[in-house]
Coordinates of C-alpha atoms in Angstrom, one line a residue:
X766 CA 45.5 46.3 124.4
X767 CA 47.5 43.0 124.7
X768 CA 50.7 43.0 122.5
X769 CA 51.6 39.6 120.6
X770 CA 55.7 39.3 121.0
X771 CA 57.7 37.9 118.4
X772 CA 59.7 34.8 120.0
X773 CA 63.1 36.2 119.2
X774 CA 65.0 35.5 122.8
X775 CA 68.2 34.6 120.9
X776 CA 68.3 37.7 119.0
X777 CA 67.4 39.8 122.0
X778 CA 70.0 38.3 124.3
X779 CA 73.0 38.8 121.6
X780 CA 72.0 42.2 120.4
X781 CA 71.3 43.2 123.8
X782 CA 75.2 42.0 124.9
X783 CA 76.3 44.1 121.8
X784 CA 74.5 46.8 123.7
X785 CA 75.9 46.2 126.8
X786 CA 79.2 45.6 125.4
X787 CA 79.3 49.3 123.7
X788 CA 77.7 50.9 126.9
X789 CA 80.2 49.9 129.2
X790 CA 83.3 50.3 127.1
X791 CA 85.5 53.1 127.6
X792 CA 86.2 54.7 123.8
X793 CA 88.3 57.1 122.5
X794 CA 86.7 60.9 123.0
X795 CA 86.4 61.3 119.2
X796 CA 84.2 58.2 118.7
X797 CA 82.4 58.2 122.5
X798 CA 79.3 60.1 120.7
X799 CA 79.1 57.4 118.0
X800 CA 79.0 55.0 120.7
X801 CA 76.0 56.6 122.7
X802 CA 74.3 56.9 119.4
X803 CA 74.3 53.7 118.7
X804 CA 73.3 52.7 122.4
X805 CA 70.4 54.9 121.9
X806 CA 69.1 53.3 118.5
X807 CA 69.4 50.1 120.1
X808 CA 67.4 51.1 123.4
X809 CA 65.2 53.6 121.5
X810 CA 64.4 50.9 118.4
X811 CA 66.0 48.0 117.9
X812 CA 65.4 45.8 121.0
X813 CA 61.9 47.0 121.5
X814 CA 61.0 46.3 117.8
X815 CA 62.9 43.0 118.0
X816 CA 61.1 42.3 121.7
X817 CA 57.6 43.0 119.7
X818 CA 57.2 43.2 115.8
X819 CA 53.8 43.5 115.8
X820 CA 53.5 46.6 117.8
X821 CA 52.2 49.8 116.1
X822 CA 54.8 51.3 113.9
X823 CA 56.2 54.8 114.7
X824 CA 56.3 57.0 111.6
X825 CA 58.8 60.1 112.5
X826 CA 58.5 63.3 110.5
X827 CA 61.3 65.1 109.8
X828 CA 62.7 67.8 107.7
X829 CA 64.6 71.2 107.5
X830 CA 63.8 74.4 109.3
X831 CA 60.5 75.8 108.3
X832 CA 59.3 72.9 105.9
X833 CA 56.4 72.8 107.2
X834 CA 56.3 69.6 109.0
X835 CA 54.1 70.9 112.1
X836 CA 51.5 72.5 109.6
X837 CA 51.5 68.9 107.7
X838 CA 50.8 67.1 110.9
X839 CA 47.9 69.3 111.8
X840 CA 46.4 68.9 108.4
X841 CA 46.9 65.4 108.4
X842 CA 44.7 64.8 111.5
X843 CA 42.5 67.8 110.8
X844 CA 43.6 68.9 114.7
X845 CA 46.2 71.3 116.1
X846 CA 48.1 68.7 118.1
X847 CA 51.5 70.3 116.9
X848 CA 52.8 74.1 117.5
X849 CA 54.2 75.5 114.6
X850 CA 56.4 78.6 115.0
X851 CA 57.8 81.5 113.4
X852 CA 61.3 81.7 115.5
X853 CA 64.2 79.2 114.7
X854 CA 64.3 76.0 115.7
X855 CA 60.6 76.3 114.5
X856 CA 59.5 72.8 116.1
X857 CA 61.2 72.7 119.9
X858 CA 59.3 69.6 121.2
X859 CA 58.9 66.3 120.1
X860 CA 54.9 65.8 119.8
X861 CA 54.2 61.9 119.5
X862 CA 50.4 61.4 118.0
X863 CA 48.9 58.1 118.6
X864 CA 45.7 56.4 119.1
X865 CA 44.2 56.1 122.7
X866 CA 44.2 52.1 122.2
X867 CA 48.0 52.5 121.1
X868 CA 49.0 55.1 124.0
X869 CA 50.3 52.2 126.5
X870 CA 52.6 51.0 124.1
X871 CA 54.2 54.8 123.4
X872 CA 54.1 55.7 127.2
X873 CA 55.9 52.6 128.2
X874 CA 59.5 52.6 128.7
X875 CA 60.2 50.0 125.5
X876 CA 60.0 53.2 123.6
X877 CA 62.1 56.1 123.5
X878 CA 62.9 55.3 127.1
X879 CA 65.5 58.1 127.4
X880 CA 63.0 60.6 127.0
X881 CA 60.7 61.7 129.9
X882 CA 56.8 62.1 128.8
X883 CA 54.4 65.2 129.4
X884 CA 50.8 65.2 128.3
X885 CA 49.7 68.7 128.7
X886 CA 50.6 71.9 126.1
X887 CA 54.1 71.4 127.7
X888 CA 57.1 73.7 127.6
X889 CA 57.5 74.4 124.0
X890 CA 61.3 74.6 124.3
X891 CA 61.9 71.1 126.4
X892 CA 63.2 68.1 125.6
X893 CA 60.6 65.8 126.9
X894 CA 58.3 63.7 124.3
X895 CA 54.6 65.4 124.4
X896 CA 52.2 62.6 123.8
X897 CA 48.9 63.5 122.6
X898 CA 46.2 60.8 122.2
X899 CA 43.4 61.1 119.5
X900 CA 41.1 59.0 117.7
X901 CA 42.0 61.0 114.7
X902 CA 44.9 58.6 113.9
X903 CA 44.0 54.7 113.3
X904 CA 45.4 52.3 116.0
X905 CA 48.8 50.7 114.5
X906 CA 50.4 53.6 113.4
X907 CA 51.7 56.8 115.3
X908 CA 53.5 60.1 114.3
X909 CA 56.2 62.0 115.7
X910 CA 56.6 65.4 114.8
X911 CA 60.5 65.9 115.2
X912 CA 62.6 68.8 116.1
X913 CA 64.2 70.5 113.0
X914 CA 67.6 68.3 112.3
X915 CA 69.3 71.5 110.6
X916 CA 68.4 73.3 114.1
X917 CA 70.7 76.1 114.8
X918 CA 70.3 74.5 118.4
X919 CA 72.6 71.8 118.9
X920 CA 70.4 69.6 121.2
X921 CA 67.8 69.9 119.2
X922 CA 69.8 68.6 116.2
X923 CA 70.8 65.7 118.2
X924 CA 67.3 64.8 119.5
X925 CA 66.1 65.1 115.8
X926 CA 68.8 62.6 114.8
X927 CA 68.0 60.3 117.8
X928 CA 64.3 60.0 117.1
X929 CA 64.7 59.4 113.4
X930 CA 67.1 56.8 114.6
X931 CA 64.0 55.1 116.2
X932 CA 61.6 55.2 113.6
X933 CA 60.0 52.1 111.5
X934 CA 59.2 54.9 109.0
X935 CA 60.6 58.1 107.9
X936 CA 58.3 61.0 106.4
X937 CA 60.6 63.5 105.0
X938 CA 59.2 67.0 104.5
X939 CA 61.2 69.3 102.2
X940 CA 60.6 72.4 99.9
X941 CA 61.6 73.3 96.4
X942 CA 64.0 75.5 98.1
X943 CA 65.5 73.0 100.4
X944 CA 65.1 69.7 98.9
X945 CA 69.0 69.4 96.9
X946 CA 70.4 70.6 100.6
X947 CA 73.4 68.3 101.5
X948 CA 71.9 67.8 104.8
X949 CA 68.7 66.6 103.9
X950 CA 70.7 63.8 101.2
X951 CA 73.0 62.9 104.5
X952 CA 69.6 61.7 105.9
X953 CA 68.2 60.1 103.0
X954 CA 71.5 58.2 102.1
X955 CA 71.4 56.8 105.5
X956 CA 68.0 55.6 105.1
X957 CA 68.6 54.0 102.0
X958 CA 71.9 52.3 103.5
X959 CA 69.9 51.0 106.0
X960 CA 66.6 49.9 104.0
X961 CA 64.5 51.9 105.8
X962 CA 61.1 52.7 104.8
X963 CA 61.0 56.3 103.4
X964 CA 58.0 58.6 102.3
X965 CA 59.5 62.2 100.8
X966 CA 56.7 65.0 101.0
X967 CA 57.7 67.9 98.6
X968 CA 55.9 70.7 100.4
X969 CA 54.8 74.0 99.3
X970 CA 55.2 73.2 95.8
X971 CA 54.6 76.3 93.1
X972 CA 53.6 75.9 89.5
X973 CA 57.0 77.0 88.4
X974 CA 58.9 74.7 90.8
X975 CA 56.1 71.7 89.8
X976 CA 57.5 71.8 86.2
X977 CA 61.1 70.4 87.3
X978 CA 61.5 69.9 90.9
X979 CA 59.3 67.0 91.5
X980 CA 61.4 65.1 88.3
X981 CA 64.7 66.2 89.5
X982 CA 63.8 64.6 93.2
X983 CA 63.0 61.4 92.1
X984 CA 66.2 61.2 89.9
X985 CA 68.3 61.9 92.7
X986 CA 66.2 59.4 94.8
X987 CA 66.8 57.1 92.4
X988 CA 70.4 57.6 92.5
X989 CA 70.4 57.5 96.0
X990 CA 68.8 54.0 95.8
X991 CA 65.2 54.9 97.0
X992 CA 63.8 54.1 94.0
X993 CA 60.7 52.3 95.4
X994 CA 60.1 55.4 97.8
X995 CA 57.0 57.2 97.3
X996 CA 57.0 61.0 96.9
X997 CA 53.8 63.2 98.1
X998 CA 53.7 66.4 96.8
X999 CA 51.7 69.4 98.5
X1000 CA 50.9 72.8 96.7
X1001 CA 51.8 75.9 98.2
X1002 CA 48.7 77.8 99.9
X1003 CA 49.6 81.4 99.4
X1004 CA 46.6 82.4 102.0
X1005 CA 47.9 80.0 104.7
X1006 CA 51.9 80.0 104.3
X1007 CA 51.7 77.0 106.8
X1008 CA 51.5 79.5 109.6
X1009 CA 48.3 80.9 110.4
X1010 CA 46.9 79.2 113.9
X1011 CA 43.5 77.7 113.4
X1012 CA 43.7 76.8 110.0
X1013 CA 44.7 73.8 107.9
X1014 CA 45.7 72.9 104.7
X1015 CA 42.8 71.6 102.5
X1016 CA 42.0 67.9 102.8
X1017 CA 42.1 67.3 99.4
X1018 CA 45.9 68.4 99.2
X1019 CA 47.0 65.6 102.1
X1020 CA 44.6 63.1 101.3
X1021 CA 47.3 61.0 99.1
X1022 CA 49.5 61.0 102.2
X1023 CA 46.8 60.1 104.8
X1024 CA 45.4 57.5 102.8
X1025 CA 49.1 56.2 102.6
X1026 CA 49.5 56.2 106.3
X1027 CA 45.7 54.9 107.2
X1028 CA 46.1 52.0 104.8
X1029 CA 49.7 51.0 106.5
X1030 CA 47.8 51.1 110.0
X1031 CA 45.3 49.0 108.8
X1032 CA 47.2 46.1 107.1
X1033 CA 48.5 44.2 110.0
X1034 CA 50.8 42.5 107.4
X1035 CA 51.7 45.4 105.8
X1036 CA 53.0 47.0 109.0
X1037 CA 55.0 43.9 110.1
X1038 CA 56.6 44.1 106.1
X1039 CA 57.9 47.4 107.4
X1040 CA 58.7 46.7 110.8
X1041 CA 60.7 43.5 109.7
X1042 CA 62.6 45.3 106.9
X1043 CA 63.5 48.3 108.9
X1044 CA 64.8 46.5 112.2
X1045 CA 66.6 44.0 110.0
X1046 CA 68.5 47.2 108.2
X1047 CA 68.6 48.8 111.7
X1048 CA 70.4 46.0 113.1
X1049 CA 72.7 45.7 110.3
X1050 CA 73.7 49.1 110.4
X1051 CA 74.3 49.0 114.1
X1052 CA 76.4 45.9 113.6
X1053 CA 78.8 47.6 111.1
X1054 CA 78.6 50.7 113.3
X1055 CA 80.2 48.7 116.1
X1056 CA 82.4 46.8 114.3
X1057 CA 83.9 50.3 113.1
X1058 CA 84.0 51.1 116.7
X1059 CA 86.1 48.1 117.3
X1060 CA 89.3 49.2 115.3
X1061 CA 89.3 52.3 117.5
X1062 CA 89.1 50.2 120.6
X1063 CA 91.8 48.1 119.5
X1064 CA 94.0 50.9 118.9
X1065 CA 93.2 52.4 122.4
X1066 CA 94.0 49.3 124.1
X1067 CA 97.3 48.8 122.5
X1068 CA 98.3 52.5 123.1
X1069 CA 97.4 51.9 126.8
X1070 CA 99.1 48.5 127.0
X1071 CA 102.2 50.2 125.6
X1072 CA 102.2 53.2 127.7
X1073 CA 101.6 50.4 130.9
X1074 CA 104.8 48.5 129.6
X1075 CA 107.0 51.3 129.1
X1076 CA 105.8 52.5 132.6
X1077 CA 106.3 48.9 134.1
X1078 CA 109.7 49.0 132.6
X1079 CA 110.8 52.0 134.3
X1080 CA 110.0 50.4 137.7
X1081 CA 111.6 47.5 136.7
X1082 CA 114.7 49.3 135.9
X1083 CA 114.7 51.0 139.3
X1084 CA 114.2 47.3 141.1
X1085 CA 117.0 46.1 139.3
X1086 CA 119.0 49.3 140.4
X1087 CA 118.4 48.3 143.8
X1088 CA 119.1 44.8 143.5
X1089 CA 122.6 45.7 141.9
X1090 CA 123.4 48.6 144.3
X1091 CA 123.0 46.2 147.1
X1092 CA 124.8 43.4 145.4
X1093 CA 128.6 42.5 145.0
X1094 CA 129.4 44.5 147.8
X1095 CA 128.6 47.9 146.4
X1096 CA 126.8 48.9 149.4
X1097 CA 129.5 48.4 151.8
X1098 CA 131.8 50.9 151.7
X1099 CA 135.1 51.1 153.6
X1100 CA 133.8 52.9 156.8
X1101 CA 131.1 50.8 157.2
X1102 CA 133.5 47.7 156.9
X1103 CA 135.9 49.3 159.2
X1104 CA 133.5 49.7 161.7
X1105 CA 132.4 46.1 161.2
X1106 CA 136.1 45.0 161.6
X1107 CA 136.1 47.0 165.0
X1108 CA 133.3 44.6 166.0
X1109 CA 134.6 41.1 164.8
X1110 CA 137.9 41.5 164.3
X1111 CA 139.8 39.6 161.6
X1112 CA 143.4 38.1 163.4
X1113 CA 144.2 34.5 163.2
X1114 CA 141.0 34.1 161.4
X1115 CA 142.3 31.1 159.3
X1116 CA 144.9 29.7 161.7
X1117 CA 142.3 28.1 164.1
X1118 CA 138.2 28.4 164.6
X1119 CA 138.7 28.2 168.7
X1120 CA 141.2 30.8 169.2
X1121 CA 139.3 32.9 166.7
X1122 CA 136.1 32.1 168.5
X1123 CA 137.5 33.3 172.0
X1124 CA 138.8 36.4 170.4
X1125 CA 135.4 37.1 168.5
X1126 CA 133.7 36.6 172.1
X1127 CA 136.3 39.0 173.9
X1128 CA 136.1 41.3 171.1
X1129 CA 132.5 41.8 171.5
X1130 CA 132.5 42.0 175.1
X1131 CA 132.2 45.8 175.4
X1132 CA 129.1 45.9 173.4
X1133 CA 127.6 43.7 176.3
X1134 CA 129.1 45.5 179.3
X1135 CA 127.8 49.0 177.7
X1136 CA 130.8 50.5 176.3
X1137 CA 130.8 52.1 173.0
X1138 CA 130.7 49.6 170.5
X1139 CA 130.5 50.5 166.7
X1140 CA 128.0 47.7 166.0
X1141 CA 125.0 50.0 165.9
X1142 CA 126.9 52.2 163.3
X1143 CA 127.6 49.5 161.3
X1144 CA 123.6 48.3 161.3
X1145 CA 122.8 52.2 160.6
X1146 CA 124.9 52.8 158.3
X1147 CA 123.6 49.5 156.2
X1148 CA 120.2 50.6 157.0
X1149 CA 120.7 54.4 155.9
X1150 CA 122.4 53.1 152.5
X1151 CA 119.8 50.4 151.8
X1152 CA 116.9 53.3 152.6
X1153 CA 118.3 56.1 150.2
X1154 CA 118.9 53.7 147.3
X1155 CA 115.7 52.6 147.3
X1156 CA 114.0 56.0 147.8
X1157 CA 116.6 57.5 145.2
X1158 CA 115.4 54.6 142.6
X1159 CA 111.5 55.3 143.6
X1160 CA 112.1 58.9 142.8
X1161 CA 114.2 58.4 139.6
X1162 CA 111.3 56.1 138.3
X1163 CA 108.6 58.7 138.8
X1164 CA 110.2 61.2 137.1
X1165 CA 111.0 59.2 134.1
X1166 CA 107.4 57.9 133.9
X1167 CA 106.1 60.9 134.2
X1168 CA 108.2 62.7 131.6
X1169 CA 107.7 59.8 129.4
X1170 CA 103.7 60.1 129.5
X1171 CA 104.1 63.6 128.8
X1172 CA 106.0 62.8 125.3
X1173 CA 103.7 60.5 124.3
X1174 CA 100.1 61.5 125.6
X1175 CA 100.3 65.1 126.8
X1176 CA 96.6 65.1 126.8
X1177 CA 96.1 62.3 129.1
X1178 CA 99.2 63.7 131.4
X1179 CA 97.1 67.0 131.7
X1180 CA 94.5 65.3 133.3
X1181 CA 96.6 63.3 135.7
X1182 CA 97.6 63.9 139.2
X1183 CA 100.8 66.1 139.2
X1184 CA 101.9 64.1 142.1
X1185 CA 102.7 61.2 140.0
X1186 CA 105.6 63.3 139.0
X1187 CA 107.1 62.2 142.2
X1188 CA 107.2 58.5 144.4
X1189 CA 104.4 58.3 147.0
X1190 CA 104.7 60.9 149.6
X1191 CA 105.3 58.5 152.2
X1192 CA 108.0 56.4 150.0
X1193 CA 110.6 57.5 152.6
X1194 CA 108.6 55.8 155.4
X1195 CA 107.8 52.9 153.1
X1196 CA 111.5 52.0 152.8
X1197 CA 112.4 52.5 156.2
X1198 CA 109.7 50.0 157.1
X1199 CA 110.7 47.5 154.3
X1200 CA 114.1 47.5 155.9
X1201 CA 113.0 46.9 159.3
X1202 CA 110.6 44.1 158.1
X1203 CA 113.5 42.9 156.1
X1204 CA 115.8 42.7 159.1
X1205 CA 113.0 41.4 161.4
X1206 CA 112.7 38.4 159.1
X1207 CA 116.2 37.8 159.3
X1208 CA 116.3 37.9 162.8
X1209 CA 113.5 35.1 162.9
X1210 CA 115.1 33.0 160.4
X1211 CA 118.2 32.8 162.5
X1212 CA 116.0 31.8 165.6
X1213 CA 114.2 29.3 163.3
X1214 CA 117.5 27.8 161.9
X1215 CA 119.3 27.5 165.5
X1216 CA 117.9 24.0 165.8
X1217 CA 120.2 22.5 168.8
X1218 CA 121.6 24.0 172.1
X1219 CA 125.2 24.3 170.8
X1220 CA 123.8 26.8 167.8
X1221 CA 121.9 28.5 170.1
X1222 CA 124.5 29.4 172.6
X1223 CA 127.2 30.7 170.2
X1224 CA 124.1 32.9 168.7
X1225 CA 124.0 34.0 172.7
X1226 CA 127.7 34.2 172.8
X1227 CA 127.8 36.8 169.7
X1228 CA 124.5 38.4 170.4
X1229 CA 121.6 38.2 168.2
X1230 CA 122.4 41.6 166.6
X1231 CA 125.9 40.7 165.3
X1232 CA 124.6 37.3 163.8
X1233 CA 122.0 39.2 162.2
X1234 CA 124.1 42.2 160.8
X1235 CA 126.7 39.5 159.8
X1236 CA 123.8 38.0 157.7
X1237 CA 123.1 41.2 156.1
X1238 CA 126.6 42.0 155.2
X1239 CA 126.8 38.2 154.0
X1240 CA 123.6 39.1 151.6
X1241 CA 125.2 42.6 150.4
X1242 CA 129.0 40.7 150.1
X1243 CA 127.4 37.9 147.9
X1244 CA 127.2 37.6 144.3
X1245 CA 123.8 36.2 142.8
X1246 CA 123.4 34.5 146.7
X1247 CA 126.6 32.1 146.2
X1248 CA 128.9 32.1 149.2
X1249 CA 131.9 30.6 150.4
X1250 CA 135.5 31.2 151.1
X1251 CA 135.8 31.5 147.5
X1252 CA 134.1 34.9 147.5
X1253 CA 135.6 37.7 149.1
X1254 CA 134.4 40.8 147.0
X1255 CA 133.7 42.9 149.9
X1256 CA 137.2 42.0 151.7
X1257 CA 138.4 40.2 154.6
X1258 CA 136.0 41.7 157.1
X1259 CA 132.7 40.8 155.1
X1260 CA 134.2 37.0 155.0
X1261 CA 134.8 37.2 158.5
X1262 CA 131.1 37.9 159.1
X1263 CA 130.5 34.9 156.7
X1264 CA 132.9 32.7 158.8
X1265 CA 130.9 33.5 161.7
X1266 CA 128.0 32.2 160.6
X1267 CA 129.4 29.2 159.3
X1268 CA 130.9 28.5 162.9
X1269 CA 127.2 28.5 164.2
X1270 CA 125.1 26.8 160.9
X1271 CA 127.7 25.1 158.9
X1272 CA 128.3 26.5 155.2
X1273 CA 125.5 24.8 153.6
X1274 CA 123.2 26.3 155.9
X1275 CA 124.3 29.5 155.7
X1276 CA 124.4 29.4 151.7
X1277 CA 120.8 28.5 151.8
X1278 CA 120.4 31.4 154.5
X1279 CA 121.9 34.3 152.6
X1280 CA 119.7 33.2 149.3
X1281 CA 116.3 33.3 151.3
X1282 CA 117.4 36.3 152.6
X1283 CA 118.5 37.7 149.4
X1284 CA 115.2 36.6 148.0
X1285 CA 113.3 37.7 150.6
X1286 CA 114.7 41.4 150.3
X1287 CA 114.0 41.1 146.3
X1288 CA 110.6 40.3 147.1
X1289 CA 110.3 43.4 149.2
X1290 CA 111.4 45.3 146.5
X1291 CA 109.5 43.9 143.9
X1292 CA 106.1 44.6 146.2
X1293 CA 107.2 48.1 147.0
X1294 CA 108.1 48.8 143.2
X1295 CA 105.1 47.5 142.1
X1296 CA 102.9 49.7 144.0
X1297 CA 104.9 52.5 143.0
X1298 CA 104.0 51.5 139.5
X1299 CA 100.4 50.8 140.0
X1300 CA 99.7 54.4 140.9
X1301 CA 100.1 55.1 137.0
X1302 CA 97.4 52.8 136.4
X1303 CA 94.8 55.6 137.1
X1304 CA 96.2 57.0 133.9
X1305 CA 95.6 53.9 131.8
X1306 CA 92.9 51.9 133.6
X1307 CA 89.9 54.3 132.3
X1308 CA 91.2 53.6 128.8
X1309 CA 90.9 49.9 129.5
X1310 CA 87.0 49.7 131.1
X1311 CA 84.5 47.8 129.7
X1312 CA 84.5 45.0 127.1
X1313 CA 87.8 44.6 125.2
X1314 CA 88.3 45.0 121.1
X1315 CA 88.0 40.7 120.9
X1316 CA 85.0 40.8 123.5
X1317 CA 83.1 43.6 121.1
X1318 CA 84.3 41.6 118.2
X1319 CA 83.1 38.5 119.6
X1320 CA 79.6 40.3 120.9
X1321 CA 78.8 41.3 117.3
X1322 CA 79.6 38.0 115.9
X1323 CA 77.3 36.4 117.7
X1324 CA 74.7 39.1 117.4
X1325 CA 75.0 38.7 113.5
X1326 CA 74.6 34.5 113.7
X1327 CA 71.6 35.2 115.6
X1328 CA 69.9 37.8 113.5
X1329 CA 71.1 35.7 110.6
X1330 CA 69.8 32.2 111.8
X1331 CA 66.6 33.4 114.3
X1332 CA 65.2 36.7 113.3
X1333 CA 63.1 35.6 110.4
X1334 CA 62.9 31.8 111.6
X1335 CA 65.4 30.5 109.0
X1336 CA 65.9 27.2 111.2
X1337 CA 62.4 26.4 110.6
X1338 CA 62.4 25.9 107.3
X1339 CA 64.8 23.0 106.5
X1340 CA 62.6 21.6 103.8
X1341 CA 63.3 24.2 101.7
X1342 CA 67.4 23.9 100.2
X1343 CA 66.8 25.9 97.1
X1344 CA 65.8 29.2 99.3
X1345 CA 68.5 28.4 101.8
X1346 CA 71.0 28.4 99.3
X1347 CA 69.6 31.9 98.1
X1348 CA 69.6 32.7 102.0
X1349 CA 73.4 31.9 102.5
X1350 CA 74.1 33.7 99.3
X1351 CA 72.6 37.1 101.2
X1352 CA 74.3 36.2 104.3
X1353 CA 77.7 36.3 102.5
X1354 CA 76.9 39.6 101.1
X1355 CA 76.2 40.6 104.6
X1356 CA 73.2 42.2 103.6
X1357 CA 70.0 41.1 106.1
X1358 CA 67.5 43.3 103.6
X1359 CA 68.3 40.6 100.9
X1360 CA 67.5 37.9 103.2
X1361 CA 63.9 39.6 104.1
X1362 CA 63.2 40.4 100.5
X1363 CA 64.2 36.8 99.3
X1364 CA 61.8 35.5 102.0
X1365 CA 59.2 37.7 101.6
X1366 CA 59.2 36.6 97.6
X1367 CA 59.1 33.3 98.5
X1368 CA 56.7 32.8 100.9
X1369 CA 54.3 35.6 100.2
X1370 CA 53.5 38.8 102.1
X1371 CA 50.7 36.9 103.6
X1372 CA 53.0 34.5 105.5
X1373 CA 53.3 35.4 109.3
X1374 CA 56.2 33.2 109.4
X1375 CA 57.9 35.9 107.6

């Protein structure tokens, strides 16, 4: 059989966009089941029905445990296609009964794609969908005997809800003993809210119950907004009990319901009417449910971002701490400066450059002749101090971030890697590498800055290591990168190192070199602490996966617009402004059902454009 496809590509694309956004988005644990239910309904019913409004209808028969659903299906078909049981849950495997001419549609992945199909007697406890083909049901309509929606089996209850959400038509089977159960009315209220076509079967109605129950049931249905729904009654049959194998309820008992279903199956316009009304209500319901999820998604995003910001600030503070500890001479302890003074000396610094230069060269002679010299000690002290400050700051930030996470998100921390409570296991190696790389960059900067032979000769006279250490001292003795004779925070020895650099490069060049070296160090520190901070993204990234709240909101808005404008071909009828105004009123009320009823009343049920 070749199916006619309704031309609604804009609607399909927009609604599929909502589906994909919800499916791919991380949501709080308490609303994740609702998100899965939304995706299931879109996959199982909305998208296939939007793609093919003229496909056969699916009538899902649902009801309470022991209400006689399977017995009713068998009686309607005069064939034993469903197996009623006596052990709860009485219906274990969903059974879909279709005409062979419709079998391809119901076996296709467009209908209930998440359920595997079986075609034999099957495993009665299986959750696969058993498809039964029979000519006893007319083309255009299939019956699906669903598991009990009040089953003691959680999986059966979830499957029953999923199947009901995939229905074009609900046939609710209840009994005088169960018709007022709250669980029954939860489903019926949902049906009324969605505008779905509903038929209620009051089964096993004895003479005494017949005096009051049907009227009370209709009253409750009127109160629930289901006044247009049909109620069928099936008398109680004492000698059958709905359970005896090989026997059916009398044909006359189920004839009204069978006639109703047969007429619907044979009337193309009526089927399209039911399908259009149901899918419009389903889309409206789904989009409203998605909007409810948006608020939870937004709160989750805000929480994740706030946690991110708090942890970011802890690591930013650690970075600032290292910068502060390496500024204004704080890192240059007296023993470091004493060793430096042994290297370079400070006498006659301000009496004349030439004599000081000669004295400094002489002073450094021991370094090149292999005699004991404190230069390596100075360099090691600086490296060790910088390394210790970095490691300590990283450990402190990690500990504080772990404590903060535990205070505001204990469940999140409980699932996290406990290693986050400490800095990276290789933080010491990382810090050592940072110091080495920074020193190497300073060596390269000194070599690149020495432009003429005179400068290179003076560097060789002092030794590249001495000049490099002098630059490090100038960096650590500076205030925000400002150098010059007016700054002597670290004492005369540091200033002498600065003067040494100035005798080689000039004051302005030294000022620039110190600023660049400071900025280089700060950048390396920032990258290291950013990497340490990024370890905490494993906590918050899963909370931010998928579409954002704004993207979900926009996808929903686009879908609403597409449905409002395209689903029922509104744009193709601009010559009817009066109707358009009423339609726009329906839009403002947000009722797609009102839109559908308005169009149906205007053009008539026989108009295929509707």
